[in-house]
Coordinates of C-alpha atoms in Angstrom, one line a residue:
Chain A
M1141 CA -13.5 25.3 32.5
T1142 CA -14.4 25.4 28.3
L1143 CA -12.0 24.9 25.4
D1144 CA -11.3 28.9 24.1
L1145 CA -9.6 30.8 21.6
N1146 CA -6.9 30.6 24.2
S1147 CA -6.6 27.6 25.9
A1148 CA -6.8 25.8 22.8
G1149 CA -3.9 27.3 21.4
A1150 CA -1.9 26.5 24.6
W1151 CA -2.7 23.1 23.8
L1152 CA -1.0 22.6 20.1
A1153 CA 1.6 25.1 21.7
D1154 CA 2.4 22.5 24.5
Y1155 CA 1.5 19.8 21.4
A1156 CA 3.9 21.1 19.0
A1157 CA 6.1 21.1 22.2
Q1158 CA 6.2 17.4 22.4
I1159 CA 6.5 16.3 18.9
H1160 CA 10.0 17.9 18.7
E1161 CA 11.0 17.0 21.6
N1162 CA 10.1 13.2 20.7
A1163 CA 10.5 13.9 16.8
D1164 CA 13.2 11.2 16.8
L1165 CA 11.5 8.4 18.7
L1166 CA 8.8 8.6 16.3
T1167 CA 11.3 8.5 13.0
D1168 CA 13.1 5.8 14.8
L1169 CA 9.7 3.5 15.9
D1170 CA 8.7 4.4 11.7
R1171 CA 12.0 3.4 10.9
Q1172 CA 11.0 -0.4 12.4
I1173 CA 7.7 -0.7 10.5
G1174 CA 7.9 2.2 7.9
D1175 CA 9.8 4.7 5.9
A1176 CA 10.7 6.7 8.5
D1177 CA 9.6 10.0 8.3
H1178 CA 6.9 10.4 11.2
G1179 CA 8.3 12.4 13.5
S1180 CA 10.4 14.6 10.9
N1181 CA 6.8 15.6 9.5
M1182 CA 5.1 15.7 12.6
D1183 CA 7.6 18.4 13.5
R1184 CA 7.4 20.0 10.6
G1185 CA 3.7 20.7 10.5
M1186 CA 3.4 21.1 14.2
K1187 CA 6.0 24.3 13.7
A1188 CA 4.3 25.4 11.4
V1189 CA 0.7 25.4 13.4
A1190 CA 2.7 26.9 16.2
A1191 CA 3.8 29.7 14.9
L1192 CA 0.2 30.6 14.8
D1193 CA -1.2 33.3 16.5
T1194 CA -4.2 32.8 18.4
A1195 CA -5.2 36.3 17.8
D1196 CA -5.8 36.3 15.0
F1197 CA -8.6 33.7 15.0
D1198 CA -12.2 34.3 16.8
D1199 CA -12.8 31.7 18.5
A1200 CA -11.4 28.0 19.2
A1201 CA -12.9 26.6 16.0
A1202 CA -12.2 29.3 13.7
Y1203 CA -7.4 27.9 15.5
L1204 CA -8.5 24.7 14.7
K1205 CA -9.8 25.1 11.7
K1206 CA -6.9 26.2 10.1
A1207 CA -4.8 24.9 12.6
G1208 CA -5.9 20.9 10.3
M1209 CA -5.8 22.8 7.3
T1210 CA -1.8 23.6 8.1
L1211 CA -1.4 20.5 9.0
V1212 CA -3.2 19.3 5.9
S1213 CA -0.6 21.6 3.7
T1214 CA 2.5 20.8 5.3
V1215 CA 3.0 17.6 6.7
G1216 CA 2.2 15.5 3.7
G1217 CA 2.3 11.2 3.8
A1218 CA -0.7 9.4 5.5
S1219 CA -0.6 11.8 8.9
G1220 CA -0.9 14.8 7.2
P1221 CA -4.5 14.2 5.6
L1222 CA -5.1 12.5 8.7
Y1223 CA -4.4 14.9 11.4
G1224 CA -5.6 17.6 9.0
T1225 CA -8.4 16.2 9.1
F1226 CA -9.6 14.9 13.1
F1227 CA -9.0 18.8 13.2
L1228 CA -11.0 19.6 11.2
R1229 CA -14.0 17.7 12.2
F1230 CA -13.0 18.2 15.8
A1231 CA -13.1 22.2 14.8
G1232 CA -17.1 22.2 13.2
A1233 CA -18.0 20.3 15.9
I1234 CA -17.2 22.0 19.2
G1235 CA -20.1 24.5 20.0
E1236 CA -19.5 26.1 22.9
G1237 CA -15.9 23.8 23.9
D1238 CA -17.7 23.1 26.9
T1239 CA -17.8 19.4 27.8
A1240 CA -20.3 18.6 25.7
G1241 CA -19.1 19.9 22.4
V1242 CA -15.7 18.5 23.1
G1243 CA -17.0 15.1 23.6
A1244 CA -18.5 15.6 20.4
A1245 CA -15.4 17.0 18.8
L1246 CA -13.7 13.8 19.9
R1247 CA -16.2 11.7 18.1
A1248 CA -16.3 13.9 14.5
G1249 CA -12.6 14.4 15.1
L1250 CA -12.5 10.1 15.2
D1251 CA -15.4 9.6 12.7
G1252 CA -12.9 11.8 10.5
V1253 CA -10.1 9.7 10.7
K1254 CA -11.9 6.5 10.7
Q1255 CA -13.0 7.5 6.6
R1256 CA -10.4 9.2 5.3
G1257 CA -8.3 6.1 6.3
K1258 CA -10.2 3.4 5.4
A1259 CA -9.2 1.6 9.4
E1260 CA -10.8 0.4 12.1
T1261 CA -9.8 -0.3 15.8
G1262 CA -6.9 -3.2 15.7
D1263 CA -5.5 -2.4 13.1
K1264 CA -2.4 -0.1 14.5
T1265 CA -3.3 2.7 13.3
M1266 CA -3.3 6.1 15.4
I1267 CA -6.9 5.1 16.1
D1268 CA -5.7 2.5 18.0
A1269 CA -5.0 5.5 21.3
L1270 CA -8.1 7.6 19.6
A1271 CA -11.2 5.0 19.6
P1272 CA -10.3 4.3 23.2
A1273 CA -9.6 7.5 24.6
V1274 CA -13.1 9.2 23.1
D1275 CA -15.0 5.9 24.1
A1276 CA -13.7 7.2 28.0
F1277 CA -14.1 10.5 27.3
E1278 CA -17.7 9.5 26.4
A1279 CA -18.5 7.2 29.7
A1280 CA -16.6 9.9 31.9
G1281 CA -18.8 11.7 33.0
D1282 CA -20.3 16.0 33.2
S1283 CA -16.2 17.5 34.3
L1284 CA -14.1 18.1 30.8
D1285 CA -11.0 18.0 33.4
T1286 CA -12.0 14.1 34.7
A1287 CA -13.1 12.7 31.1
L1288 CA -9.9 14.6 29.8
T1289 CA -7.3 12.9 31.8
A1290 CA -9.7 9.9 31.6
A1291 CA -9.1 10.0 27.6
A1292 CA -5.0 10.7 28.3
E1293 CA -4.6 7.7 30.3
A1294 CA -7.4 5.2 27.5
A1295 CA -4.9 6.3 24.7
A1296 CA -1.8 5.5 26.2
K1297 CA -3.3 1.8 27.1
G1298 CA -4.4 2.1 23.5
R1299 CA -1.4 2.6 22.5
D1300 CA 0.2 0.2 24.4
E1301 CA -2.9 -2.5 24.1
A1302 CA -1.6 -1.8 19.4
T1303 CA 2.1 -2.8 19.9
P1304 CA 2.1 -7.2 19.4
L1305 CA -0.9 -5.9 16.2
V1306 CA -0.1 -7.2 13.4
A1307 CA -0.7 -3.9 11.2
R1308 CA -4.1 -4.6 8.8
K1309 CA -2.9 -0.7 7.2
G1310 CA -0.9 2.1 6.6
R1311 CA 2.8 1.1 5.2
A1312 CA 2.9 -1.0 7.8
S1313 CA 0.4 -3.8 6.6
Y1314 CA 3.5 -3.9 4.2
L1315 CA 5.5 -6.4 7.0
G1316 CA 2.4 -8.7 7.2
A1317 CA 3.6 -10.5 10.3
R1318 CA 6.9 -8.5 10.6
S1319 CA 4.7 -5.9 12.3
A1320 CA 3.6 -7.2 15.5
D1321 CA 5.6 -6.4 18.3
H1322 CA 6.5 -3.1 17.2
Q1323 CA 4.7 0.6 18.8
D1324 CA 2.7 1.9 16.7
P1325 CA 4.0 5.6 14.8
G1326 CA 0.8 7.0 14.8
A1327 CA -0.7 5.5 18.3
T1328 CA 2.5 7.1 19.8
S1329 CA 2.1 10.5 18.5
M1330 CA -2.2 10.2 19.2
T1331 CA -1.6 8.9 22.6
L1332 CA 1.0 12.9 23.0
L1333 CA -2.2 14.5 21.3
I1334 CA -4.9 13.6 24.1
E1335 CA -2.5 13.8 27.1
S1336 CA -0.8 16.9 26.2
A1337 CA -4.5 18.3 26.2
A1338 CA -5.7 16.7 29.2
R1339 CA -1.8 18.7 30.1
T1340 CA -2.9 21.8 29.2
L1341 CA -6.7 21.9 29.9
V1342 CA -7.4 20.0 32.6
G1343 CA -7.7 23.0 36.1
R1344 CA -7.6 25.4 33.2
Chain B
M976 CA 25.3 9.5 7.2
K977 CA 27.8 10.3 4.7
K978 CA 26.0 12.0 1.8
L979 CA 25.8 16.2 -0.8
I980 CA 23.3 17.5 1.2
N981 CA 23.6 20.8 2.7
D982 CA 21.2 20.2 5.3
P983 CA 18.5 17.4 5.7
A984 CA 15.6 19.5 6.0
D985 CA 16.8 21.4 2.3
V986 CA 17.6 18.1 0.2
V987 CA 14.2 18.7 -1.6
A988 CA 14.9 22.1 -2.6
D989 CA 18.5 22.6 -3.0
A990 CA 18.2 18.9 -5.1
L991 CA 14.7 21.6 -7.3
R992 CA 16.9 24.5 -7.7
G993 CA 19.9 22.1 -10.0
I994 CA 17.3 20.0 -11.4
E995 CA 16.1 23.4 -12.5
A996 CA 19.3 24.4 -13.5
A997 CA 20.0 21.1 -15.4
H998 CA 17.1 21.4 -17.8
P999 CA 16.4 25.0 -18.1
D1000 CA 15.0 24.7 -21.7
R1001 CA 12.3 22.0 -21.0
L1002 CA 11.6 21.9 -17.4
R1003 CA 10.2 25.5 -15.0
V1004 CA 9.8 25.0 -11.3
D1005 CA 7.9 25.9 -8.8
H1006 CA 10.1 26.8 -6.0
E1007 CA 7.0 27.5 -3.7
Q1008 CA 4.8 24.2 -4.3
K1009 CA 7.6 22.1 -5.1
V1010 CA 6.1 21.2 -8.5
I1011 CA 8.5 20.4 -12.0
Y1012 CA 6.0 21.8 -15.1
R1013 CA 6.8 20.8 -19.0
A1014 CA 8.4 23.9 -19.9
D1015 CA 4.8 24.9 -22.4
A1016 CA 2.2 23.4 -19.6
P1017 CA -0.4 23.9 -20.1
V1018 CA -0.7 22.3 -23.7
K1019 CA -4.2 23.5 -24.8
G1020 CA -6.6 20.8 -25.5
K1021 CA -4.4 18.1 -24.1
V1022 CA -5.9 15.7 -21.6
G1023 CA -2.9 17.7 -18.7
L1024 CA -1.4 14.7 -16.5
I1025 CA 0.1 14.7 -13.0
S1026 CA 1.9 13.2 -11.1
G1027 CA 3.8 12.9 -8.1
G1028 CA 5.2 11.8 -4.4
G1029 CA 8.1 11.7 -2.3
S1030 CA 11.3 12.1 -3.8
G1031 CA 14.0 9.7 -3.2
H1032 CA 12.5 7.5 -6.8
E1033 CA 14.8 10.1 -9.0
P1034 CA 14.6 9.9 -12.0
M1035 CA 11.2 9.4 -11.4
H1036 CA 8.4 11.4 -11.4
G1037 CA 10.5 14.6 -12.0
G1038 CA 12.7 13.3 -14.8
F1039 CA 9.3 12.1 -16.7
V1040 CA 7.8 15.2 -17.4
G1041 CA 8.1 16.4 -20.6
P1042 CA 6.4 16.1 -24.1
G1043 CA 5.5 12.6 -24.7
M1044 CA 5.3 11.9 -20.4
L1045 CA 3.4 14.3 -17.8
D1046 CA 2.7 17.1 -18.0
A1047 CA 3.4 18.1 -13.5
A1048 CA 5.4 16.7 -11.3
C1049 CA 5.2 17.1 -7.4
C1050 CA 8.0 16.9 -5.5
G1051 CA 7.1 15.6 -1.5
E1052 CA 9.8 15.6 1.1
V1053 CA 11.9 12.4 1.0
F1054 CA 9.7 9.3 0.7
T1055 CA 6.4 11.6 2.2
S1056 CA 3.6 12.1 -0.1
P1057 CA 3.8 16.0 -1.3
V1058 CA -0.1 17.8 0.3
P1059 CA -3.2 18.3 -1.3
D1060 CA -1.9 22.4 -1.5
Q1061 CA 1.1 21.2 -5.0
M1062 CA -1.5 18.8 -6.2
M1063 CA -4.2 21.7 -7.0
A1064 CA -1.5 24.0 -7.6
A1065 CA -0.8 21.6 -10.9
T1066 CA -3.8 20.4 -11.6
K1067 CA -4.9 24.7 -12.2
E1068 CA -1.5 25.2 -14.4
V1069 CA -1.9 22.3 -16.2
D1070 CA -5.5 21.9 -17.0
G1071 CA -5.8 22.7 -21.2
G1072 CA -9.3 22.7 -21.5
A1073 CA -9.4 19.0 -21.7
G1074 CA -9.4 17.5 -17.7
V1075 CA -6.5 16.1 -15.8
L1076 CA -5.3 12.6 -15.4
H1077 CA -3.5 12.4 -11.5
I1078 CA -1.3 8.9 -11.8
V1079 CA -0.8 7.8 -8.1
K1080 CA 0.4 4.9 -6.5
N1081 CA -0.9 2.9 -4.4
Y1082 CA 0.9 3.7 -0.5
T1083 CA -1.5 5.3 2.1
G1084 CA -0.7 9.0 1.8
D1085 CA -0.3 9.0 -1.5
V1086 CA -3.4 7.9 -1.8
M1087 CA -5.1 10.2 1.2
N1088 CA -3.2 13.6 -0.5
F1089 CA -5.0 12.8 -3.6
E1090 CA -7.8 12.4 -2.9
M1091 CA -8.3 15.7 -0.6
A1092 CA -7.1 17.9 -3.6
A1093 CA -9.4 16.3 -5.8
E1094 CA -12.2 16.4 -3.5
M1095 CA -10.6 20.8 -3.5
A1096 CA -10.5 20.8 -7.1
A1097 CA -14.4 19.2 -7.6
E1098 CA -15.6 22.2 -5.4
D1099 CA -13.4 24.8 -6.5
A1100 CA -15.1 24.0 -10.3
G1101 CA -14.1 23.7 -12.6
V1102 CA -11.2 21.4 -13.7
R1103 CA -11.9 17.5 -14.4
V1104 CA -10.2 15.3 -12.5
E1105 CA -9.6 11.3 -12.3
S1106 CA -7.7 9.3 -11.0
I1107 CA -5.7 6.6 -11.4
V1108 CA -3.6 4.1 -8.4
T1109 CA -0.8 2.6 -9.7
D1110 CA -1.0 -1.4 -7.4
D1111 CA 1.4 -3.8 -9.6
D1112 CA 3.9 -4.8 -6.6
V1113 CA 3.0 -8.5 -6.3
A1114 CA 5.0 -8.8 -2.5
V1115 CA 2.0 -7.4 -1.4
Q1116 CA -1.1 -9.9 -0.6
D1117 CA -4.2 -7.8 -1.8
S1118 CA -6.6 -8.1 0.8
L1119 CA -9.7 -6.0 2.5
Y1120 CA -6.3 -7.3 5.5
T1121 CA -3.5 -4.5 4.0
A1122 CA -3.2 -1.1 2.6
G1123 CA -3.7 -3.3 -0.8
R1124 CA -1.1 -3.9 -3.5
R1125 CA 2.0 -0.9 -4.0
G1126 CA 2.4 1.4 -7.1
V1127 CA 5.6 0.6 -8.2
G1128 CA 7.4 -0.3 -11.3
V1129 CA 4.4 -0.1 -13.5
T1130 CA 3.7 3.4 -12.9
V1131 CA 7.4 4.4 -15.1
L1132 CA 5.3 2.4 -18.4
L1133 CA 2.1 3.8 -17.0
E1134 CA 3.7 7.6 -17.1
K1135 CA 4.4 6.8 -21.1
L1136 CA 2.6 5.7 -22.5
V1137 CA -0.4 7.5 -21.3
G1138 CA 1.8 10.2 -22.9
A1139 CA 1.8 9.1 -25.6
A1140 CA -1.6 9.3 -25.3
A1141 CA -2.6 12.0 -24.4
E1142 CA 0.7 13.6 -26.6
E1143 CA -2.0 12.2 -29.8
G1144 CA -4.9 14.2 -28.7
R1145 CA -6.7 11.3 -27.0
D1146 CA -9.8 12.8 -24.4
L1147 CA -9.5 11.7 -20.6
D1148 CA -11.5 9.3 -20.6
A1149 CA -9.6 7.5 -23.0
V1150 CA -6.3 8.5 -21.5
L1151 CA -8.3 7.0 -18.6
E1152 CA -8.9 3.6 -20.2
I1153 CA -5.4 2.9 -21.3
A1154 CA -4.4 3.9 -17.8
K1155 CA -6.2 1.0 -16.2
R1156 CA -5.2 -1.5 -19.4
V1157 CA -2.1 -0.7 -18.4
N1158 CA -2.3 -1.0 -14.4
G1159 CA -5.0 -3.6 -15.1
N1160 CA -2.0 -5.9 -17.2
G1161 CA 1.9 -4.7 -15.0
R1162 CA 3.4 -6.8 -12.8
S1163 CA 6.1 -6.3 -10.6
M1164 CA 8.3 -7.8 -7.9
G1165 CA 11.7 -6.0 -6.3
M1166 CA 14.8 -7.5 -3.7
A1167 CA 17.2 -5.4 -1.6
L1168 CA 21.4 -5.8 -1.4
T1169 CA 21.1 -2.8 1.0
S1170 CA 19.4 -0.8 3.1
C1171 CA 19.6 3.0 2.4
T1172 CA 19.0 6.2 4.9
V1173 CA 16.6 9.1 4.3
P1174 CA 18.2 12.6 5.2
A1175 CA 15.9 12.9 8.3
A1176 CA 16.6 9.8 10.3
G1177 CA 20.2 9.9 9.4
K1178 CA 20.7 5.7 10.2
P1179 CA 19.7 3.4 7.4
T1180 CA 16.2 2.1 7.5
F1181 CA 16.2 -1.4 8.0
E1182 CA 20.1 -4.4 8.7
L1183 CA 21.1 -6.7 6.4
G1184 CA 23.5 -8.9 6.8
E1185 CA 26.3 -9.0 4.4
D1186 CA 24.8 -12.5 3.1
E1187 CA 21.3 -11.3 3.4
M1188 CA 18.8 -10.0 1.1
E1189 CA 14.9 -8.4 1.7
V1190 CA 13.0 -9.9 -0.6
G1191 CA 9.7 -8.1 -1.3
I1192 CA 10.5 -4.8 -0.9
G1193 CA 8.7 -1.8 -2.3
I1194 CA 10.3 2.1 -2.8
H1195 CA 10.6 3.5 0.3
G1196 CA 13.1 1.4 1.8
E1197 CA 10.4 0.1 3.6
P1198 CA 11.5 -4.2 4.6
G1199 CA 10.3 -6.4 2.3
R1200 CA 8.1 -9.6 3.0
E1201 CA 11.1 -11.3 4.4
K1202 CA 14.4 -11.4 4.6
R1203 CA 16.1 -14.7 2.5
P1204 CA 19.7 -15.8 1.9
L1205 CA 22.0 -14.0 -0.5
A1206 CA 21.8 -15.8 -4.0
P1207 CA 23.8 -16.2 -7.1
A1208 CA 22.1 -13.5 -10.1
R1209 CA 20.2 -16.5 -11.5
E1210 CA 18.8 -17.7 -8.3
I1211 CA 17.8 -14.0 -7.6
A1212 CA 16.3 -13.8 -11.0
A1213 CA 14.2 -16.7 -10.6
Q1214 CA 12.8 -15.5 -7.2
L1215 CA 11.4 -12.5 -9.2
V1216 CA 10.1 -13.5 -12.7
E1217 CA 8.4 -15.9 -10.7
P1218 CA 6.0 -14.5 -8.6
I1219 CA 5.3 -12.2 -11.9
L1220 CA 3.9 -15.1 -14.0
S1221 CA 2.0 -17.2 -10.8
D1222 CA 0.2 -14.0 -10.6
F1223 CA -0.6 -13.0 -14.1
D1224 CA -0.6 -14.6 -17.9
F1225 CA 2.1 -13.2 -19.9
T1226 CA 2.6 -15.7 -22.3
G1227 CA 1.1 -15.5 -26.0
A1228 CA 1.2 -11.7 -26.3
P1229 CA 4.3 -9.1 -26.9
A1230 CA 6.3 -8.6 -23.2
I1231 CA 7.1 -4.7 -22.1
V1232 CA 9.7 -5.5 -19.7
M1233 CA 12.1 -3.1 -17.4
M1234 CA 14.0 -4.0 -16.0
N1235 CA 14.9 -1.0 -12.7
G1236 CA 18.6 -0.1 -10.4
M1237 CA 17.3 0.9 -6.8
G1238 CA 19.7 3.5 -7.1
G1239 CA 22.8 1.8 -4.9
T1240 CA 23.3 -0.9 -8.3
P1241 CA 25.6 -0.6 -11.3
L1242 CA 24.4 -1.6 -14.5
I1243 CA 26.3 -4.0 -15.2
E1244 CA 25.1 -6.3 -12.6
L1245 CA 21.4 -4.6 -13.6
Y1246 CA 22.2 -5.6 -17.3
L1247 CA 23.3 -9.2 -16.0
M1248 CA 20.2 -9.9 -14.3
Y1249 CA 18.2 -8.7 -17.8
G1250 CA 20.0 -11.3 -18.3
E1251 CA 18.8 -13.9 -16.3
V1252 CA 15.5 -12.6 -16.5
T1253 CA 15.4 -13.7 -20.4
K1254 CA 16.6 -16.8 -19.9
I1255 CA 13.8 -17.1 -18.4
L1256 CA 11.3 -15.3 -20.0
E1257 CA 12.6 -17.7 -23.2
A1258 CA 12.1 -20.7 -21.8
Q1259 CA 8.3 -20.2 -20.5
G1260 CA 7.7 -18.9 -24.2
I1261 CA 7.0 -15.1 -23.4
S1262 CA 8.3 -12.9 -26.1
V1263 CA 9.9 -9.1 -25.0
A1264 CA 9.0 -7.2 -27.5
R1265 CA 11.2 -3.7 -25.1
C1266 CA 12.7 -3.4 -22.7
L1267 CA 14.3 -1.0 -20.2
V1268 CA 17.5 -1.3 -18.4
G1269 CA 18.1 1.1 -15.7
N1270 CA 17.3 3.1 -12.6
Y1271 CA 14.1 4.3 -13.5
I1272 CA 12.0 4.5 -9.9
T1273 CA 14.9 4.1 -6.9
S1274 CA 14.6 4.2 -3.0
L1275 CA 17.6 6.6 -2.7
E1276 CA 21.4 5.1 -2.4
M1277 CA 20.1 1.7 -2.0
A1278 CA 21.2 -2.1 -3.9
G1279 CA 18.6 -4.0 -5.0
C1280 CA 16.7 -4.2 -8.2
S1281 CA 13.5 -5.0 -9.6
V1282 CA 11.4 -6.6 -12.5
T1283 CA 8.4 -5.1 -14.4
M1284 CA 6.6 -6.8 -16.8
L1285 CA 3.7 -5.6 -18.8
R1286 CA 1.3 -7.2 -20.9
A1287 CA 1.5 -5.3 -24.5
D1288 CA -0.6 -5.3 -27.1
D1289 CA -0.1 -3.6 -30.6
E1290 CA -1.7 -0.1 -29.9
L1291 CA 0.5 -0.3 -26.5
L1292 CA 3.8 -0.9 -28.3
K1293 CA 2.5 2.0 -31.0
L1294 CA 2.3 4.1 -28.3
W1295 CA 5.7 2.7 -26.2
D1296 CA 7.6 3.7 -29.1
A1297 CA 5.9 7.8 -29.9
P1298 CA 8.5 10.2 -29.3
V1299 CA 9.5 11.0 -25.1
N1300 CA 10.9 13.9 -24.7
T1301 CA 12.1 13.9 -20.8
P1302 CA 15.2 14.0 -18.3
G1303 CA 14.9 10.7 -17.7
L1304 CA 13.3 9.5 -21.0
R1305 CA 13.9 10.7 -24.2
W1306 CA 13.8 8.7 -28.0
G1307 CA 11.9 8.9 -30.9
C1308 CA 12.5 13.6 -31.0

């Protein structure tokens, strides 16, 4: 299978539903170590993305680019530029939407998020879910299905491994040692994104 | 949650309608982009000054739009930075041909969104944009391993001083120099007696016992560095002023001091606290040349206060005394 316009639309529709369902959880996680707005912000942005009609776009790249711009324009906070940059870079590298294309897109998305947020693995951010997901995708080999399944598992593992860490970037870093032992909201929403990809794209 | 609101999702939009209704002679509001403009923007030949950030800090920044201060304020959702589209719209609108300065508080979201707006403005061409990122909060350890010090109270003083410099007709480089000097010479420290409740979250951001206070807070209801036992005002004043004085030398120059309320503390307590602060400063031989006491950079209904100190000089005092005509700050006119 490939990531084409239809499957990209299904992916983001599923993610919007996941974000809506988990908005209170995300805001609650953010209340503990941030400023209590991650769920409501992402929900506002993904509602706007879900309102896009895939029929208005020529291909997955054009659609995903618009999704990125929509997030930049509606979310605000740190998540807006970070998720927006992720999708803009992802769209730019997707190529044919085959396994190699999706792998390159994920890697480009990760690089974009690192660059925009000036964060690295271990800073207790969304990168702690995204980076292991990209590594697992690349290690998993030829099939998009296996690669995405491995990526989703790695994202969830990365999210959980970030929980005991002390935050070094973002709002949570102001808490210093008190940020340890709290699940990171950004790593949580990023895990939902990769899990959504695995759920909607695998087996299509 | 008990608040005077309609729907949590409409708080900012509804408040903007009220701000416009209250100040039709001085301000106009772009409701689509959620930007507050001074009525006569763009001012030809004047450097345009834009600030903005999450809402919930009123009067900052919308209340500081007007002659002698900002040309526009971009209003984000509650405690959420605005988006690049808003800053782009505001940048184009207030450019009077002399370029635009973005005044940004050091929070990850604000910095990233303003950065994207500046990149987009550069690609779009035409307007020269410079930025100043304020980072005056001594509660945050400034190191490679944090997001750096938060921008808090100094932002208010900076908007006034830089606003006066721009109003005088100084060019963008000169205005930027004043901005850097003010940020470099200013320090702040805050504390909270209660949390606040973000409307979209519906419950308090953190819990504090009757006998506890949170010291080293920012302006978003985020907890501070540590909880401490509640103490008499004179001890709290010392806990706020001492970290400021040990971080920067305020002796031998006039100081501008702001005793700021976080939104839920009455003026009687702020004046009481200001009295305690001046007592400490006098004992250290620091002379206060100008002051502000009141709610200027708030955190919704949070009870608490912050102290901001700026090491001034004759030029900064002159800029401070220049006329300003905004809903939140008005003198000399």
